[in-house]
Amino acid sequence: MELQELTQKLRRLEIRSRRDATDVLAGEFKSAFRGAGMEFDEVREYLPGDDVRSIDWNVTARQGRPFIKRFQEERELTVFFVVDCSASGRFGGTSVTLNDLAAELCATLAFSAVKSNDKVGLLLFTDRIERFIPPAKGATHAMRMIREVLGYTPEGEGTDLPGALNFLARALKKRAVVFVLSDFFGCGEFERPMQMLSQKHDVVVLPLRDPSLETLPNAGLLEIADAETGDHFLVDSSCAAVRQAYAERMRKRNELLVSRLKRLGVDQLPLSLGDECARELAAFLKRRTQRR
């Protein structure tokens, strides 16, 4: 991507994402995720109905009447984005790619985190670890991160999701909210690494889809290339049975992915090109808050 094109794209994305974080996700992000623990707030005099287990016996002894300790949830979060930048996400059936969708989602969520004074970080991966940006605060840091999602040129082509999850489990020392963004093509057996990561961190999976690639057009003989492996296939798309079989295969693949993630117990929100992502995210976060 040319520098001027990247700069313009980044600017448009920043304006839209800041607006969505303020107008659409306002309050939802902060309500949907818990802090890392509890921190001391104050000592105050005991009132009828207070939990007696909260009594501060040292202060009570000095004052001659009961006092309790009050704690509040430590709000500051670390929000981390694990983004698949393999070849399948950089090509698509329209001018907008899954990589663009990933950048939009990261931007909207990152600016929501910035508004809550949270840290944000990024891991880009293909069949290797491509880029790791440690968590930090502030809009400038968030913009640097989003620029990487939009403009980074990866070295790898394939997808090693288990390797990325294992790397992150070692890299993150403090509990974090981890968003995993991938189309899950060629992702490998990710269940065990994701399960291990979710034992310490709050994992949310955002499977990304390009609907234009899930059906075949009636266009005669088509040469289909696998962007990650380089394999080529010749398909007769004029045959209705072939088109139906292809669509059915893609449908079953999507259903299987939902089932695999559900068995792990992690939150998931499948998103497609063309969706109103900010509104989908807001509804998802609201449902999550209500469950709590």
Tab-separated table of C-alpha atoms in Angstrom:
chain	number	residue	atom	x	y	z
A	1	MET	CA	0.000	0.000	0.000
A	2	GLU	CA	1.344	3.427	-0.972
A	3	LEU	CA	2.155	5.809	1.900
A	4	GLN	CA	-0.402	8.419	0.773
A	5	GLU	CA	-3.148	5.799	0.439
A	6	LEU	CA	-2.289	4.355	3.860
A	7	THR	CA	-2.327	7.818	5.471
A	8	GLN	CA	-5.740	8.663	3.989
A	9	LYS	CA	-7.175	5.285	4.954
A	10	LEU	CA	-5.807	5.606	8.469
A	11	ARG	CA	-7.253	9.100	8.873
A	12	ARG	CA	-10.738	8.020	7.731
A	13	LEU	CA	-10.605	5.007	10.048
A	14	GLU	CA	-9.515	7.148	12.999
A	15	ILE	CA	-12.401	9.597	12.545
A	16	ARG	CA	-15.020	6.850	12.207
A	17	SER	CA	-13.648	4.725	15.058
A	18	ARG	CA	-13.380	7.625	17.509
A	19	ARG	CA	-16.996	8.546	16.700
A	20	ASP	CA	-18.207	4.964	17.134
A	21	ALA	CA	-16.302	4.571	20.402
A	22	THR	CA	-18.016	7.706	21.727
A	23	ASP	CA	-21.514	7.433	20.235
A	24	VAL	CA	-22.197	3.706	19.744
A	25	LEU	CA	-20.057	1.888	22.296
A	26	ALA	CA	-20.327	4.607	24.936
A	27	GLY	CA	-20.296	2.890	28.338
A	28	GLU	CA	-20.747	-0.617	26.901
A	29	PHE	CA	-17.037	-1.437	26.748
A	30	LYS	CA	-16.337	-0.303	30.282
A	31	SER	CA	-19.302	-2.259	31.661
A	32	ALA	CA	-18.516	-5.490	29.811
A	33	PHE	CA	-15.092	-6.232	31.265
A	34	ARG	CA	-13.884	-6.582	34.817
A	35	GLY	CA	-10.669	-5.170	36.174
A	36	ALA	CA	-7.697	-7.259	37.236
A	37	GLY	CA	-8.634	-7.377	40.924
A	38	MET	CA	-9.748	-5.339	43.911
A	39	GLU	CA	-8.004	-2.318	45.410
A	40	PHE	CA	-8.425	-0.602	48.786
A	41	ASP	CA	-10.808	2.374	48.769
A	42	GLU	CA	-11.448	3.610	52.316
A	43	VAL	CA	-12.155	2.802	55.951
A	44	ARG	CA	-15.523	3.955	57.249
A	45	GLU	CA	-17.687	3.412	60.282
A	46	TYR	CA	-19.726	0.219	60.394
A	47	LEU	CA	-23.416	0.555	59.436
A	48	PRO	CA	-26.196	-1.981	60.087
A	49	GLY	CA	-26.294	-4.452	57.221
A	50	ASP	CA	-22.561	-4.249	56.424
A	51	ASP	CA	-20.694	-7.539	56.072
A	52	VAL	CA	-19.039	-8.237	59.456
A	53	ARG	CA	-16.200	-9.962	57.586
A	54	SER	CA	-15.153	-6.493	56.365
A	55	ILE	CA	-14.513	-5.155	59.872
A	56	ASP	CA	-11.041	-3.643	60.297
A	57	TRP	CA	-10.215	-4.873	63.780
A	58	ASN	CA	-7.130	-2.656	64.221
A	59	VAL	CA	-9.059	0.567	63.547
A	60	THR	CA	-12.017	-0.726	65.545
A	61	ALA	CA	-9.752	-1.333	68.569
A	62	ARG	CA	-8.214	2.153	68.349
A	63	GLN	CA	-11.535	3.973	67.911
A	64	GLY	CA	-13.589	1.916	70.314
A	65	ARG	CA	-16.377	1.375	67.762
A	66	PRO	CA	-16.568	-0.814	64.640
A	67	PHE	CA	-15.091	0.275	61.304
A	68	ILE	CA	-14.978	-1.613	57.994
A	69	LYS	CA	-12.616	-1.684	55.030
A	70	ARG	CA	-14.111	-0.879	51.636
A	71	PHE	CA	-12.646	-2.111	48.360
A	72	GLN	CA	-13.468	-1.285	44.785
A	73	GLU	CA	-12.764	-3.097	41.557
A	74	GLU	CA	-9.445	-2.177	40.000
A	75	ARG	CA	-10.707	-0.759	36.715
A	76	GLU	CA	-7.537	-0.481	34.646
A	77	LEU	CA	-7.399	-3.208	31.992
A	78	THR	CA	-4.876	-4.497	29.521
A	79	VAL	CA	-6.608	-5.057	26.166
A	80	PHE	CA	-4.715	-7.119	23.625
A	81	PHE	CA	-5.451	-7.796	19.966
A	82	VAL	CA	-4.256	-10.973	18.238
A	83	VAL	CA	-4.661	-10.363	14.501
A	84	ASP	CA	-4.267	-12.921	11.723
A	85	CYS	CA	-2.521	-11.182	8.802
A	86	SER	CA	-2.057	-14.303	6.657
A	87	ALA	CA	-2.595	-14.200	2.894
A	88	SER	CA	-6.260	-15.250	3.006
A	89	GLY	CA	-7.164	-12.044	4.842
A	90	ARG	CA	-5.410	-9.767	2.361
A	91	PHE	CA	-7.395	-10.854	-0.691
A	92	GLY	CA	-11.127	-11.024	-1.192
A	93	GLY	CA	-14.105	-10.797	-3.476
A	94	THR	CA	-14.425	-7.012	-3.054
A	95	SER	CA	-12.117	-4.007	-2.723
A	96	VAL	CA	-12.502	-4.244	1.063
A	97	THR	CA	-10.608	-7.144	2.639
A	98	LEU	CA	-10.791	-8.993	5.931
A	99	ASN	CA	-7.619	-7.161	6.911
A	100	ASP	CA	-9.573	-3.886	6.569
A	101	LEU	CA	-12.337	-5.344	8.728
A	102	ALA	CA	-9.785	-6.382	11.363
A	103	ALA	CA	-8.333	-2.857	11.385
A	104	GLU	CA	-11.805	-1.325	11.828
A	105	LEU	CA	-12.615	-3.616	14.754
A	106	CYS	CA	-9.250	-3.024	16.425
A	107	ALA	CA	-9.623	0.737	16.014
A	108	THR	CA	-13.140	0.872	17.474
A	109	LEU	CA	-12.260	-1.328	20.438
A	110	ALA	CA	-8.878	0.346	21.004
A	111	PHE	CA	-10.381	3.843	21.177
A	112	SER	CA	-13.051	2.497	23.542
A	113	ALA	CA	-10.236	1.176	25.739
A	114	VAL	CA	-8.362	4.487	25.523
A	115	LYS	CA	-11.495	6.310	26.717
A	116	SER	CA	-11.486	4.009	29.764
A	117	ASN	CA	-7.783	4.731	30.377
A	118	ASP	CA	-6.845	1.118	29.573
A	119	LYS	CA	-3.679	-0.190	27.941
A	120	VAL	CA	-3.777	-1.693	24.456
A	121	GLY	CA	-1.326	-4.010	22.715
A	122	LEU	CA	-1.033	-5.962	19.462
A	123	LEU	CA	0.243	-9.254	18.114
A	124	LEU	CA	0.296	-9.790	14.333
A	125	PHE	CA	0.848	-13.358	13.166
A	126	THR	CA	0.877	-15.560	10.084
A	127	ASP	CA	2.694	-18.897	10.157
A	128	ARG	CA	5.118	-17.046	12.436
A	129	ILE	CA	5.079	-14.150	14.908
A	130	GLU	CA	5.211	-11.057	12.719
A	131	ARG	CA	4.914	-8.101	15.085
A	132	PHE	CA	4.517	-7.657	18.839
A	133	ILE	CA	3.625	-4.271	20.333
A	134	PRO	CA	3.579	-4.293	24.170
A	135	PRO	CA	0.552	-2.760	25.920
A	136	ALA	CA	0.595	0.973	26.601
A	137	LYS	CA	-1.867	3.795	27.155
A	138	GLY	CA	-2.971	6.683	24.990
A	139	ALA	CA	-4.457	7.527	21.611
A	140	THR	CA	-1.035	7.951	19.972
A	141	HIS	CA	-0.091	4.398	20.905
A	142	ALA	CA	-3.474	3.125	19.671
A	143	MET	CA	-2.964	4.866	16.320
A	144	ARG	CA	0.481	3.310	15.952
A	145	MET	CA	-1.077	-0.082	16.563
A	146	ILE	CA	-3.879	0.436	14.020
A	147	ARG	CA	-1.356	1.650	11.448
A	148	GLU	CA	0.462	-1.673	11.832
A	149	VAL	CA	-2.737	-3.650	11.240
A	150	LEU	CA	-3.500	-1.646	8.090
A	151	GLY	CA	-0.060	-1.231	6.592
A	152	TYR	CA	2.195	-4.042	7.794
A	153	THR	CA	3.633	-6.297	5.074
A	154	PRO	CA	3.973	-9.790	6.570
A	155	GLU	CA	6.723	-12.246	5.721
A	156	GLY	CA	4.606	-15.382	6.096
A	157	GLU	CA	1.615	-16.588	4.099
A	158	GLY	CA	0.043	-19.340	6.237
A	159	THR	CA	-1.687	-19.380	9.629
A	160	ASP	CA	-0.280	-20.732	12.891
A	161	LEU	CA	-2.890	-19.716	15.456
A	162	PRO	CA	-1.703	-22.218	18.120
A	163	GLY	CA	1.801	-20.735	17.897
A	164	ALA	CA	0.457	-17.192	18.315
A	165	LEU	CA	-1.656	-18.149	21.347
A	166	ASN	CA	1.267	-19.963	22.983
A	167	PHE	CA	3.527	-16.962	22.378
A	168	LEU	CA	0.997	-14.589	23.927
A	169	ALA	CA	0.494	-16.831	26.973
A	170	ARG	CA	4.219	-16.470	27.674
A	171	ALA	CA	4.382	-12.753	26.865
A	172	LEU	CA	1.435	-11.510	28.954
A	173	LYS	CA	2.336	-11.458	32.626
A	174	LYS	CA	-0.806	-9.678	33.845
A	175	ARG	CA	-4.419	-10.658	33.255
A	176	ALA	CA	-5.760	-9.137	30.025
A	177	VAL	CA	-8.777	-9.024	27.761
A	178	VAL	CA	-7.619	-10.762	24.565
A	179	PHE	CA	-9.447	-10.264	21.250
A	180	VAL	CA	-8.572	-12.891	18.618
A	181	LEU	CA	-9.357	-11.782	15.027
A	182	SER	CA	-8.978	-14.349	12.255
A	183	ASP	CA	-10.792	-15.970	9.341
A	184	PHE	CA	-9.636	-19.309	10.813
A	185	PHE	CA	-8.589	-20.732	7.435
A	186	GLY	CA	-5.725	-23.198	7.911
A	187	CYS	CA	-5.528	-22.249	11.591
A	188	GLY	CA	-4.591	-25.700	12.936
A	189	GLU	CA	-5.668	-27.360	16.172
A	190	PHE	CA	-6.049	-24.266	18.333
A	191	GLU	CA	-8.292	-25.688	21.086
A	192	ARG	CA	-5.714	-26.542	23.735
A	193	PRO	CA	-3.649	-23.311	23.438
A	194	MET	CA	-6.841	-21.219	23.519
A	195	GLN	CA	-8.160	-23.120	26.507
A	196	MET	CA	-4.868	-22.577	28.369
A	197	LEU	CA	-4.892	-18.862	27.499
A	198	SER	CA	-8.511	-18.445	28.637
A	199	GLN	CA	-7.708	-19.886	32.066
A	200	LYS	CA	-5.729	-16.750	32.899
A	201	HIS	CA	-7.137	-14.181	30.478
A	202	ASP	CA	-10.556	-13.069	29.253
A	203	VAL	CA	-10.579	-14.327	25.641
A	204	VAL	CA	-13.051	-12.997	23.058
A	205	VAL	CA	-12.949	-14.461	19.536
A	206	LEU	CA	-14.048	-12.444	16.498
A	207	PRO	CA	-14.229	-14.821	13.479
A	208	LEU	CA	-14.081	-12.751	10.278
A	209	ARG	CA	-15.976	-13.684	7.109
A	210	ASP	CA	-16.138	-12.510	3.512
A	211	PRO	CA	-19.607	-13.565	2.217
A	212	SER	CA	-18.529	-13.055	-1.399
A	213	LEU	CA	-16.069	-15.929	-1.008
A	214	GLU	CA	-18.618	-18.346	0.451
A	215	THR	CA	-20.545	-18.842	-2.797
A	216	LEU	CA	-19.441	-19.449	-6.388
A	217	PRO	CA	-20.726	-17.260	-9.234
A	218	ASN	CA	-22.129	-18.948	-12.319
A	219	ALA	CA	-19.139	-18.083	-14.496
A	220	GLY	CA	-18.077	-21.280	-16.238
A	221	LEU	CA	-14.613	-22.696	-15.587
A	222	LEU	CA	-12.915	-20.908	-12.692
A	223	GLU	CA	-9.364	-21.241	-11.458
A	224	ILE	CA	-9.412	-20.949	-7.683
A	225	ALA	CA	-6.178	-20.283	-5.823
A	226	ASP	CA	-5.502	-20.912	-2.133
A	227	ALA	CA	-3.817	-17.669	-1.050
A	228	GLU	CA	-1.951	-19.352	1.808
A	229	THR	CA	-0.708	-22.578	0.186
A	230	GLY	CA	-0.504	-21.452	-3.443
A	231	ASP	CA	-2.509	-24.473	-4.615
A	232	HIS	CA	-4.715	-23.967	-7.699
A	233	PHE	CA	-7.998	-25.703	-8.508
A	234	LEU	CA	-10.098	-25.730	-11.658
A	235	VAL	CA	-13.849	-25.632	-10.922
A	236	ASP	CA	-16.833	-25.737	-13.296
A	237	SER	CA	-19.004	-23.090	-11.658
A	238	SER	CA	-21.687	-23.413	-14.363
A	239	CYS	CA	-22.753	-26.676	-12.710
A	240	ALA	CA	-25.477	-26.003	-10.107
A	241	ALA	CA	-24.457	-29.084	-8.118
A	242	VAL	CA	-20.879	-27.780	-7.846
A	243	ARG	CA	-22.055	-24.362	-6.642
A	244	GLN	CA	-24.400	-25.959	-4.124
A	245	ALA	CA	-21.699	-28.323	-2.823
A	246	TYR	CA	-19.269	-25.416	-2.413
A	247	ALA	CA	-21.810	-23.279	-0.509
A	248	GLU	CA	-22.740	-26.247	1.693
A	249	ARG	CA	-19.099	-26.912	2.494
A	250	MET	CA	-18.565	-23.293	3.548
A	251	ARG	CA	-21.742	-23.345	5.651
A	252	LYS	CA	-20.631	-26.488	7.489
A	253	ARG	CA	-17.177	-25.015	8.017
A	254	ASN	CA	-18.682	-21.942	9.705
A	255	GLU	CA	-20.973	-24.065	11.856
A	256	LEU	CA	-18.074	-26.280	12.929
A	257	LEU	CA	-16.019	-23.258	13.969
A	258	VAL	CA	-18.882	-21.914	16.099
A	259	SER	CA	-19.210	-25.346	17.714
A	260	ARG	CA	-15.466	-25.628	18.425
A	261	LEU	CA	-15.390	-22.227	20.108
A	262	LYS	CA	-18.577	-22.912	22.073
A	263	ARG	CA	-17.041	-26.076	23.535
A	264	LEU	CA	-14.121	-23.974	24.788
A	265	GLY	CA	-16.506	-21.634	26.608
A	266	VAL	CA	-15.017	-18.451	25.124
A	267	ASP	CA	-17.157	-15.554	23.952
A	268	GLN	CA	-17.444	-15.279	20.177
A	269	LEU	CA	-18.915	-12.766	17.737
A	270	PRO	CA	-18.688	-13.713	14.036
A	271	LEU	CA	-18.509	-10.608	11.842
A	272	SER	CA	-18.711	-10.244	8.072
A	273	LEU	CA	-17.726	-7.611	5.541
A	274	GLY	CA	-20.687	-5.285	5.218
A	275	ASP	CA	-21.830	-5.607	8.833
A	276	GLU	CA	-22.388	-2.505	10.962
A	277	CYS	CA	-19.517	-3.541	13.173
A	278	ALA	CA	-19.839	-0.893	15.873
A	279	ARG	CA	-23.520	-1.719	16.455
A	280	GLU	CA	-22.794	-5.455	16.418
A	281	LEU	CA	-20.057	-4.912	19.004
A	282	ALA	CA	-22.298	-2.716	21.169
A	283	ALA	CA	-25.069	-5.348	21.196
A	284	PHE	CA	-22.523	-8.075	21.979
A	285	LEU	CA	-21.018	-6.109	24.886
A	286	LYS	CA	-24.481	-5.298	26.233
A	287	ARG	CA	-25.403	-9.019	26.250
A	288	ARG	CA	-22.132	-9.771	28.012
A	289	THR	CA	-22.821	-7.160	30.689
A	290	GLN	CA	-26.326	-8.529	31.261
A	291	ARG	CA	-24.899	-12.031	31.770
A	292	ARG	CA	-22.674	-10.658	34.498
